[in-house]
Amino acid sequence: MNQDFLIQVGAILDSKYVLTEDADKAPYLTDWRNRFTGRALAVLLPSTSAEVAAIVKLCANTKTAIVPQGGNTGLCGGATPDQSGKQVILSLKRMKQIREIDVANQTISLEAGCILQTIQEKAAEKGFLFPLSLGAEGSCMIGGNLATNAGGTNVLRYGSTRDLCLGLEVVTANGEIWNGMKGLRKDNTGYDLRDLYVGSEGTLGIITAAVMKLYPLPISQWTTLVATQDISSTIALLNLFQQRATSLLTGFEMMTKESLTLIDKHFPQMANPLKGSPPFTILIELSDHESEDHVKQLLEAILEEALESELITDAVIASNLSQANSFWHMREHITLAQAQEGANLKHDITIPLSALDRFISETDALIKAKYPGIRIINFGHLGDGNLHYNVAPPEGVDFKAFNAANEKPVHELIYSQVELCNGSISAEHGVGQLKIDELRAHKGEVAHELMKSIKKALDPQNILNPRKVLSI
Ligand SMILES: Cc1cc2nc3c(=O)[nH]c(=O)nc-3n(C[C@H](O)[C@H](O)[C@H](O)COP(=O)(O)OP(=O)(O)OC[C@H]3O[C@@H](n4cnc5c(N)ncnc54)[C@H](O)[C@@H]3O)c2cc1C
């Protein structure tokens, strides 16, 4: 059977694009956090939508499960196969054509394997901003971004990947190509198929291409780091910026003292320019399409108001682009610093801003009481109410042993608090194989059953990324 499959796939792809040797498959079998490792019959590397469609047809005929993979930077194990050795990994990395930049329509049509950073650069060459931006942008791919509905640092102003997507091309579970490559900002023709596939993590179809929105490149950007003493003044500061700067506010990121301690330890060259390790360091960015002076004066005026009303205790405005980039690098390197410190317990959650103060104070108190000495590494896209509320064992305690003994109860404590505050247990990283049980426990029975019905309707043989998102 396995041999049969490989012979038939040889009629679709050149043998150099069918990886079956262990050493060739190895880089595709483990997730970015080294948390999940699987086995695969083969790694398939198609270069066209027609090849993807032919592969999916073959998989449908032979009931072979497919695990789609982009840059393999997902943080929930969604792109990692199971242990059976019977699944195939379908890597989209050879599909990297930019099909068109439509200047009048302000859109870019491109294939799923385009790397996010390359898209930003190609858009900039034509005078456009492609606003999706995240720490993994040098390796993640637009197909993976769409499949996970990635967020990142610009959601506050431009929305998540879903909001940036106007059209999709998808290979369905029976190997048909759905051409939804329309760059329309209005299209009320019944059910929104595009929105079904965005965020479906490879469980409903293979995204092969997309039409994404572009925006004019801002001519002026000002970035500042400010110190706050507590969460309530941080939220008041966000509200002040939202009122005064409105749509010019493009970034509002929070870093706690504990998260910057890890930066000091693992990336000492990225020191926080704010003096005295404040409890909260907030990175704020304003962008403007008009004059350079306008946005700078506005930023200074808001900071002055914030200082006078004691919302902030200190501020540093980046004097040039390279200093602004260094502020962003510090924020983006927290995930890497954490990975170097050890495999902490991660919680990528959203809380309504009005409940954030309560969530943090109550959850911190509960968790510290139950696990004395525990380290809470809390940072995130605060402007979106998105916290990366991560937990590491007390100093000197082995990460593996601590996680093995406490992972489930720690997750449950935090996710119960999330539910009490009407938040979400997955803000931007998705569900993958990591949060299947939690999704079931916290999504609500009706929603969970509806999701299962959609999966059964679109993938009746369950060949697309089985046991990801849902337990089926
Ligand atoms: C350092 C670092 C920082 C990060 N920061 C952020 C952040 O700020 N915000 C954020 O949202 N995420 C962040 N991530 C997570 C990750 O980068 C995103 O989830 C990203 O969108 C994944 O893209 P990828 O191409 O690597 O997808 P992969 O990891 O390859 O796949 C992710 C999921 O999508 C499916 N998939 C991939 N391609 C396709 C396709 N073409 N069709 C159908 N299904 C597909 C896979 O099966 C899997 O379920 C970060 C990751 C790292 C390592």
Coordinates of C-alpha atoms in Angstrom, one line a residue, residues 25-40 72 77 79-85 87 89 433 468:
K25 CA 12.3 14.1 6.1
A26 CA 13.8 15.0 9.5
P27 CA 13.6 18.8 9.3
Y28 CA 9.8 18.5 8.7
L29 CA 9.0 16.1 11.5
T30 CA 9.4 18.3 14.6
D31 CA 7.7 21.5 15.5
W32 CA 9.5 24.8 16.2
R33 CA 9.3 24.4 20.0
N34 CA 10.6 20.8 19.8
R35 CA 7.5 19.7 21.6
F36 CA 6.1 17.3 19.1
T37 CA 7.9 14.9 16.8
G38 CA 6.1 12.6 14.4
R39 CA 6.8 10.2 11.5
A40 CA 5.8 10.5 7.9
N72 CA 6.8 25.2 10.4
G77 CA 2.1 21.4 16.7
A79 CA 2.1 21.0 11.1
T80 CA 3.6 17.9 12.8
P81 CA 2.4 14.5 11.7
D82 CA 1.4 11.7 14.1
Q83 CA 3.4 8.7 15.1
S84 CA 1.8 6.2 12.6
G85 CA 4.3 6.9 9.8
Q87 CA 0.6 10.4 7.0
I89 CA 3.5 16.1 4.8
Q433 CA -2.6 19.3 18.6
K468 CA -5.7 18.8 14.8

